mmCIF file of C-alpha atoms and ligand atoms in Angstrom:
data_model
loop_
_atom_site.group_PDB
_atom_site.id
_atom_site.type_symbol
_atom_site.label_atom_id
_atom_site.label_comp_id
_atom_site.label_asym_id
_atom_site.label_seq_id
_atom_site.Cartn_x
_atom_site.Cartn_y
_atom_site.Cartn_z
ATOM 1 C CA MET A 11 5.420 7.922 -54.801
ATOM 2 C CA ILE A 12 3.612 5.084 -56.444
ATOM 3 C CA LYS A 13 -0.080 5.273 -55.876
ATOM 4 C CA GLY A 14 -1.444 3.178 -58.818
ATOM 5 C CA PHE A 15 -0.906 0.169 -60.925
ATOM 6 C CA ILE A 16 -2.076 -0.111 -64.662
ATOM 7 C CA PHE A 17 -2.226 -3.629 -65.990
ATOM 8 C CA ASP A 18 -2.176 -5.008 -69.605
ATOM 9 C CA LEU A 19 -4.635 -7.948 -69.747
ATOM 10 C CA ASP A 20 -3.627 -10.593 -72.316
ATOM 11 C CA GLY A 21 -0.309 -12.215 -71.041
ATOM 12 C CA VAL A 22 -0.394 -10.361 -67.709
ATOM 13 C CA ILE A 23 -3.771 -11.293 -65.993
ATOM 14 C CA THR A 24 -4.639 -14.204 -68.246
ATOM 15 C CA ASP A 25 -3.228 -15.961 -71.103
ATOM 16 C CA THR A 26 -5.688 -15.329 -73.999
ATOM 17 C CA ALA A 27 -2.757 -15.389 -76.470
ATOM 18 C CA GLU A 28 -3.481 -19.126 -77.231
ATOM 19 C CA LEU A 29 -7.122 -18.310 -78.041
ATOM 20 C CA HIS A 30 -6.213 -15.397 -80.235
ATOM 21 C CA TYR A 31 -3.732 -17.771 -81.834
ATOM 22 C CA LEU A 32 -6.324 -20.435 -82.561
ATOM 23 C CA ALA A 33 -8.780 -17.857 -83.958
ATOM 24 C CA TRP A 34 -6.146 -16.258 -86.386
ATOM 25 C CA LYS A 35 -5.094 -19.813 -87.381
ATOM 26 C CA LYS A 36 -8.618 -20.723 -88.330
ATOM 27 C CA LEU A 37 -8.945 -17.536 -90.424
ATOM 28 C CA ALA A 38 -5.535 -18.070 -91.996
ATOM 29 C CA GLU A 39 -6.640 -21.695 -93.025
ATOM 30 C CA GLU A 40 -9.857 -20.296 -94.592
ATOM 31 C CA MET A 41 -7.662 -17.737 -96.602
ATOM 32 C CA ASN A 42 -5.003 -20.359 -97.401
ATOM 33 C CA TRP A 43 -2.506 -18.093 -95.581
ATOM 34 C CA GLN A 44 0.552 -19.255 -93.809
ATOM 35 C CA PHE A 45 0.462 -18.592 -90.144
ATOM 36 C CA ASP A 46 2.288 -20.084 -87.254
ATOM 37 C CA ARG A 47 3.296 -19.433 -83.638
ATOM 38 C CA ALA A 48 6.300 -17.454 -84.746
ATOM 39 C CA VAL A 49 4.058 -14.973 -86.632
ATOM 40 C CA ASN A 50 1.571 -15.042 -83.668
ATOM 41 C CA GLU A 51 4.376 -13.863 -81.368
ATOM 42 C CA ARG A 52 4.557 -10.708 -83.382
ATOM 43 C CA LEU A 53 0.869 -10.012 -82.607
ATOM 44 C CA ARG A 54 1.398 -9.744 -78.939
ATOM 45 C CA GLY A 55 -0.133 -6.488 -77.613
ATOM 46 C CA VAL A 56 -0.898 -5.362 -81.255
ATOM 47 C CA SER A 57 -4.465 -4.286 -82.180
ATOM 48 C CA ARG A 58 -6.823 -6.436 -84.152
ATOM 49 C CA MET A 59 -6.425 -4.489 -87.439
ATOM 50 C CA ASP A 60 -2.740 -4.065 -87.187
ATOM 51 C CA SER A 61 -2.474 -7.843 -86.410
ATOM 52 C CA LEU A 62 -4.449 -8.715 -89.612
ATOM 53 C CA ASN A 63 -2.235 -6.386 -91.514
ATOM 54 C CA ILE A 64 0.944 -8.174 -90.262
ATOM 55 C CA ILE A 65 -0.547 -11.596 -91.270
ATOM 56 C CA LYS A 66 -1.500 -10.272 -94.664
ATOM 57 C CA ASP A 67 1.875 -8.803 -95.399
ATOM 58 C CA HIS A 68 3.577 -11.946 -94.170
ATOM 59 C CA ASN A 69 1.613 -13.678 -96.969
ATOM 60 C CA ASN A 70 2.304 -10.849 -99.484
ATOM 61 C CA ALA A 71 -1.530 -10.696 -99.905
ATOM 62 C CA THR A 72 -3.522 -7.810 -101.335
ATOM 63 C CA VAL A 73 -6.893 -7.389 -99.658
ATOM 64 C CA ALA A 74 -9.475 -4.509 -100.231
ATOM 65 C CA GLU A 75 -10.166 -2.360 -97.199
ATOM 66 C CA ASP A 76 -13.885 -3.518 -96.759
ATOM 67 C CA ARG A 77 -12.708 -7.037 -97.089
ATOM 68 C CA LEU A 78 -10.145 -6.579 -94.403
ATOM 69 C CA LEU A 79 -12.909 -5.445 -92.009
ATOM 70 C CA GLU A 80 -14.814 -8.632 -92.701
ATOM 71 C CA LEU A 81 -11.886 -10.715 -92.104
ATOM 72 C CA ALA A 82 -11.172 -8.959 -88.754
ATOM 73 C CA THR A 83 -14.865 -9.391 -87.776
ATOM 74 C CA MET A 84 -14.563 -13.222 -88.804
ATOM 75 C CA LYS A 85 -11.400 -13.583 -86.570
ATOM 76 C CA ASN A 86 -13.258 -11.682 -83.805
ATOM 77 C CA ASP A 87 -16.312 -13.931 -83.879
ATOM 78 C CA ILE A 88 -14.281 -17.015 -83.492
ATOM 79 C CA TYR A 89 -12.193 -15.410 -80.647
ATOM 80 C CA VAL A 90 -15.222 -14.100 -78.786
ATOM 81 C CA ALA A 91 -16.883 -17.511 -78.922
ATOM 82 C CA SER A 92 -13.755 -19.170 -77.551
ATOM 83 C CA LEU A 93 -13.838 -16.828 -74.588
ATOM 84 C CA ASP A 94 -16.866 -18.766 -73.255
ATOM 85 C CA THR A 95 -14.272 -21.521 -72.146
ATOM 86 C CA LEU A 96 -12.381 -18.945 -69.887
ATOM 87 C CA THR A 97 -13.219 -19.385 -66.133
ATOM 88 C CA PRO A 98 -12.161 -17.674 -62.725
ATOM 89 C CA ASP A 99 -9.336 -20.607 -62.692
ATOM 90 C CA ASP A 100 -7.756 -19.029 -65.707
ATOM 91 C CA TYR A 101 -5.693 -16.182 -64.088
ATOM 92 C CA LEU A 102 -1.998 -16.477 -64.736
ATOM 93 C CA PRO A 103 -0.304 -17.857 -61.571
ATOM 94 C CA GLY A 104 0.235 -14.882 -59.199
ATOM 95 C CA ALA A 105 -2.039 -12.442 -61.024
ATOM 96 C CA LYS A 106 -4.997 -12.835 -58.722
ATOM 97 C CA GLU A 107 -2.761 -12.715 -55.531
ATOM 98 C CA LEU A 108 -1.214 -9.419 -56.748
ATOM 99 C CA LEU A 109 -4.556 -7.906 -57.538
ATOM 100 C CA THR A 110 -5.838 -8.801 -54.066
ATOM 101 C CA HIS A 111 -2.763 -7.372 -52.394
ATOM 102 C CA LEU A 112 -3.180 -4.144 -54.204
ATOM 103 C CA ARG A 113 -6.793 -3.916 -52.987
ATOM 104 C CA GLN A 114 -5.678 -4.579 -49.446
ATOM 105 C CA GLU A 115 -3.057 -2.022 -49.523
ATOM 106 C CA GLY A 116 -5.358 0.653 -51.079
ATOM 107 C CA PHE A 117 -3.637 1.298 -54.451
ATOM 108 C CA ARG A 118 -5.635 2.565 -57.359
ATOM 109 C CA VAL A 119 -5.820 0.057 -60.168
ATOM 110 C CA ALA A 120 -6.600 0.459 -63.897
ATOM 111 C CA LEU A 121 -6.766 -1.877 -66.857
ATOM 112 C CA GLY A 122 -4.860 -0.653 -69.988
ATOM 113 C CA SER A 123 -5.529 -3.267 -72.587
ATOM 114 C CA ALA A 124 -5.549 -3.070 -76.482
ATOM 115 C CA SER A 125 -8.398 -5.461 -76.437
ATOM 116 C CA LYS A 126 -11.991 -4.450 -77.414
ATOM 117 C CA ASN A 127 -13.126 -7.673 -75.612
ATOM 118 C CA ALA A 128 -11.408 -6.809 -72.358
ATOM 119 C CA ALA A 129 -14.690 -6.377 -70.583
ATOM 120 C CA LYS A 130 -15.829 -9.938 -71.621
ATOM 121 C CA VAL A 131 -12.450 -11.525 -70.461
ATOM 122 C CA LEU A 132 -12.745 -9.740 -67.022
ATOM 123 C CA GLU A 133 -16.385 -11.012 -66.725
ATOM 124 C CA GLN A 134 -15.279 -14.459 -67.589
ATOM 125 C CA LEU A 135 -12.491 -14.274 -64.921
ATOM 126 C CA GLU A 136 -14.778 -12.620 -62.349
ATOM 127 C CA ALA A 137 -12.129 -9.879 -62.138
ATOM 128 C CA ILE A 138 -14.036 -6.626 -62.602
ATOM 129 C CA GLY A 139 -13.953 -5.765 -58.874
ATOM 130 C CA TYR A 140 -10.168 -5.589 -58.850
ATOM 131 C CA PHE A 141 -10.150 -2.500 -61.178
ATOM 132 C CA ASP A 142 -11.211 1.036 -60.442
ATOM 133 C CA ILE A 143 -10.930 1.949 -64.198
ATOM 134 C CA ILE A 144 -11.229 -0.164 -67.251
ATOM 135 C CA GLY A 145 -9.311 1.137 -70.271
ATOM 136 C CA ASP A 146 -9.547 -1.069 -73.275
ATOM 137 C CA GLY A 147 -9.331 -0.938 -77.090
ATOM 138 C CA ASN A 148 -12.568 1.244 -77.096
ATOM 139 C CA SER A 149 -11.166 3.833 -74.830
ATOM 140 C CA VAL A 150 -8.465 5.471 -77.114
ATOM 141 C CA SER A 151 -7.816 5.435 -80.894
ATOM 142 C CA LYS A 152 -4.020 5.162 -80.931
ATOM 143 C CA SER A 153 -2.808 1.893 -79.788
ATOM 144 C CA LYS A 154 0.416 0.724 -78.269
ATOM 145 C CA PRO A 155 3.539 1.510 -78.751
ATOM 146 C CA GLU A 156 1.643 4.845 -78.408
ATOM 147 C CA PRO A 157 1.272 5.689 -74.586
ATOM 148 C CA ASP A 158 -2.455 6.779 -74.977
ATOM 149 C CA ILE A 159 -4.097 3.836 -73.158
ATOM 150 C CA PHE A 160 -1.866 4.173 -70.097
ATOM 151 C CA LEU A 161 -2.306 7.944 -70.153
ATOM 152 C CA TYR A 162 -6.134 7.339 -70.191
ATOM 153 C CA GLY A 163 -5.804 5.132 -67.288
ATOM 154 C CA ALA A 164 -3.702 7.388 -65.093
ATOM 155 C CA GLU A 165 -5.952 10.408 -65.970
ATOM 156 C CA LYS A 166 -9.038 8.455 -64.939
ATOM 157 C CA LEU A 167 -7.304 7.350 -61.752
ATOM 158 C CA GLU A 168 -6.310 10.967 -61.080
ATOM 159 C CA LEU A 169 -2.762 10.187 -61.024
ATOM 160 C CA LYS A 170 0.260 11.452 -62.849
ATOM 161 C CA ALA A 171 2.306 8.900 -64.971
ATOM 162 C CA GLU A 172 5.180 8.938 -62.556
ATOM 163 C CA GLU A 173 2.885 7.810 -59.695
ATOM 164 C CA CYS A 174 1.892 4.637 -61.643
ATOM 165 C CA ILE A 175 3.624 1.290 -62.489
ATOM 166 C CA VAL A 176 2.570 -0.469 -65.604
ATOM 167 C CA TYR A 177 2.742 -4.299 -65.998
ATOM 168 C CA GLU A 178 3.225 -5.481 -69.585
ATOM 169 C CA ASP A 179 4.217 -8.535 -71.500
ATOM 170 C CA ALA A 180 4.593 -7.097 -74.947
ATOM 171 C CA GLU A 181 7.512 -5.143 -76.404
ATOM 172 C CA ALA A 182 5.048 -2.525 -77.832
ATOM 173 C CA GLY A 183 3.497 -2.224 -74.279
ATOM 174 C CA ILE A 184 6.817 -1.486 -72.688
ATOM 175 C CA ASP A 185 7.548 1.019 -75.395
ATOM 176 C CA ALA A 186 4.048 2.559 -74.663
ATOM 177 C CA ALA A 187 4.637 2.788 -70.827
ATOM 178 C CA LYS A 188 8.141 4.392 -71.295
ATOM 179 C CA ALA A 189 6.793 6.871 -73.870
ATOM 180 C CA GLY A 190 4.111 7.860 -71.344
ATOM 181 C CA GLY A 191 6.633 8.416 -68.583
ATOM 182 C CA PHE A 192 5.398 5.351 -66.458
ATOM 183 C CA TYR A 193 7.549 2.874 -64.440
ATOM 184 C CA ALA A 194 7.330 -0.428 -66.481
ATOM 185 C CA VAL A 195 7.447 -3.927 -65.116
ATOM 186 C CA GLY A 196 7.979 -6.447 -67.984
ATOM 187 C CA ILE A 197 6.654 -10.041 -67.900
ATOM 188 C CA GLY A 198 8.602 -12.342 -70.162
ATOM 189 C CA PRO A 199 12.041 -12.800 -71.717
ATOM 190 C CA ASP A 200 14.794 -10.319 -72.116
ATOM 191 C CA ASP A 201 14.566 -10.077 -75.783
ATOM 192 C CA ARG A 202 10.919 -8.993 -75.477
ATOM 193 C CA VAL A 203 10.667 -6.797 -72.474
ATOM 194 C CA GLY A 204 14.343 -6.348 -71.513
ATOM 195 C CA HIS A 205 13.706 -2.491 -71.900
ATOM 196 C CA ALA A 206 11.388 -2.453 -68.923
ATOM 197 C CA ASP A 207 12.572 -0.833 -65.558
ATOM 198 C CA VAL A 208 12.427 -4.324 -64.094
ATOM 199 C CA ARG A 209 11.760 -7.769 -65.652
ATOM 200 C CA PHE A 210 10.381 -10.907 -64.376
ATOM 201 C CA ASP A 211 9.996 -14.360 -66.289
ATOM 202 C CA SER A 212 6.442 -14.669 -64.912
ATOM 203 C CA MET A 213 3.613 -13.048 -62.974
ATOM 204 C CA ALA A 214 4.244 -15.529 -60.173
ATOM 205 C CA GLU A 215 7.617 -13.711 -59.586
ATOM 206 C CA ALA A 216 6.261 -10.239 -59.955
ATOM 207 C CA THR A 217 4.850 -9.873 -56.577
ATOM 208 C CA LEU A 218 4.083 -6.617 -54.681
ATOM 209 C CA PHE A 219 6.974 -7.532 -52.471
ATOM 210 C CA ALA A 220 9.323 -7.948 -55.425
ATOM 211 C CA VAL A 221 8.188 -4.716 -57.025
ATOM 212 C CA LYS A 222 8.445 -2.623 -53.860
ATOM 213 C CA SER A 223 11.967 -4.116 -53.156
ATOM 214 C CA HIS A 224 13.055 -2.984 -56.719
ATOM 215 C CA PHE A 225 11.467 0.413 -56.535
ATOM 216 C CA LYS A 226 12.439 0.936 -52.878
ATOM 217 C CA GLU A 227 12.627 4.752 -53.067
ATOM 218 C CA LEU A 228 9.148 5.083 -54.579
ATOM 219 C CA PHE A 229 7.092 3.425 -51.836
HETATM 220 C C1 G6P B 21 -4.288 -7.590 -76.906
HETATM 221 C C2 G6P B 21 -3.554 -8.969 -77.532
HETATM 222 C C3 G6P B 21 -3.525 -8.856 -79.004
HETATM 223 C C4 G6P B 21 -4.772 -8.558 -79.665
HETATM 224 C C5 G6P B 21 -5.245 -7.184 -79.037
HETATM 225 C C6 G6P B 21 -6.631 -6.743 -79.651
HETATM 226 O O1 G6P B 21 -3.215 -6.597 -76.975
HETATM 227 O O2 G6P B 21 -2.335 -9.056 -76.901
HETATM 228 O O3 G6P B 21 -3.094 -10.074 -79.492
HETATM 229 O O4 G6P B 21 -4.776 -8.459 -80.930
HETATM 230 O O5 G6P B 21 -5.428 -7.274 -77.730
HETATM 231 O O6 G6P B 21 -7.571 -7.661 -79.118
HETATM 232 P P1 G6P B 21 -9.176 -7.651 -79.615
HETATM 233 O O7 G6P B 21 -9.927 -8.395 -78.619
HETATM 234 O O8 G6P B 21 -9.630 -6.270 -79.687
HETATM 235 O O9 G6P B 21 -9.098 -8.218 -80.959
HETATM 236 MG MG1 MG B 22 -0.275 -8.397 -73.386
#
């Protein structure tokens, strides 16, 4: 039976992808690197350093390890400053309603984000109270598609993987959920999250009612 839900943050609760994009774009401009929305799409759900390596490799650039760390810090400083623009109006449509329903129905809820800035994002949204456990990029060392962040959330919620549903918008995130033995709800197009147990185009459609209807035998 389903007793808990674990949520990815960026692209599920709020759309910080645009802010990540603008920060990487600024860094790329300073480095004279090519970077566009198609490359940015490949960074969805991917950790900061892995993202930087994808952009670097896309430009066939060679960068020393300590310089890479500097560049990651530069990008992060730009991104964190831009988070000040995020407000409680910036939930993706449907996300706040779903979190409210889960609270009303007594489900246990965790965050399972790759971001090291998850706490700041939740503060800006005033969303901390919706979560029993906050798992983020600081909680585990192996990032998605490894299942560690979701296993961390389930363990802290004192639930088994098969008692939890994971919401994810990233290909690597669905891989991570499936690898951990979780039920996976995919948010986005078929070519990205079609391997989830059930897929919705947007959070507005992925209501508790819709998910309960799909996983009838689990509720
Ligand atoms: C999320 C986003 C990625 C981002 C990653 C790390 O998974 O989808 O685009 O790279 O978090 O975020 P951070 O805030 O730690 O740089
Ligand atoms: Mg995401």
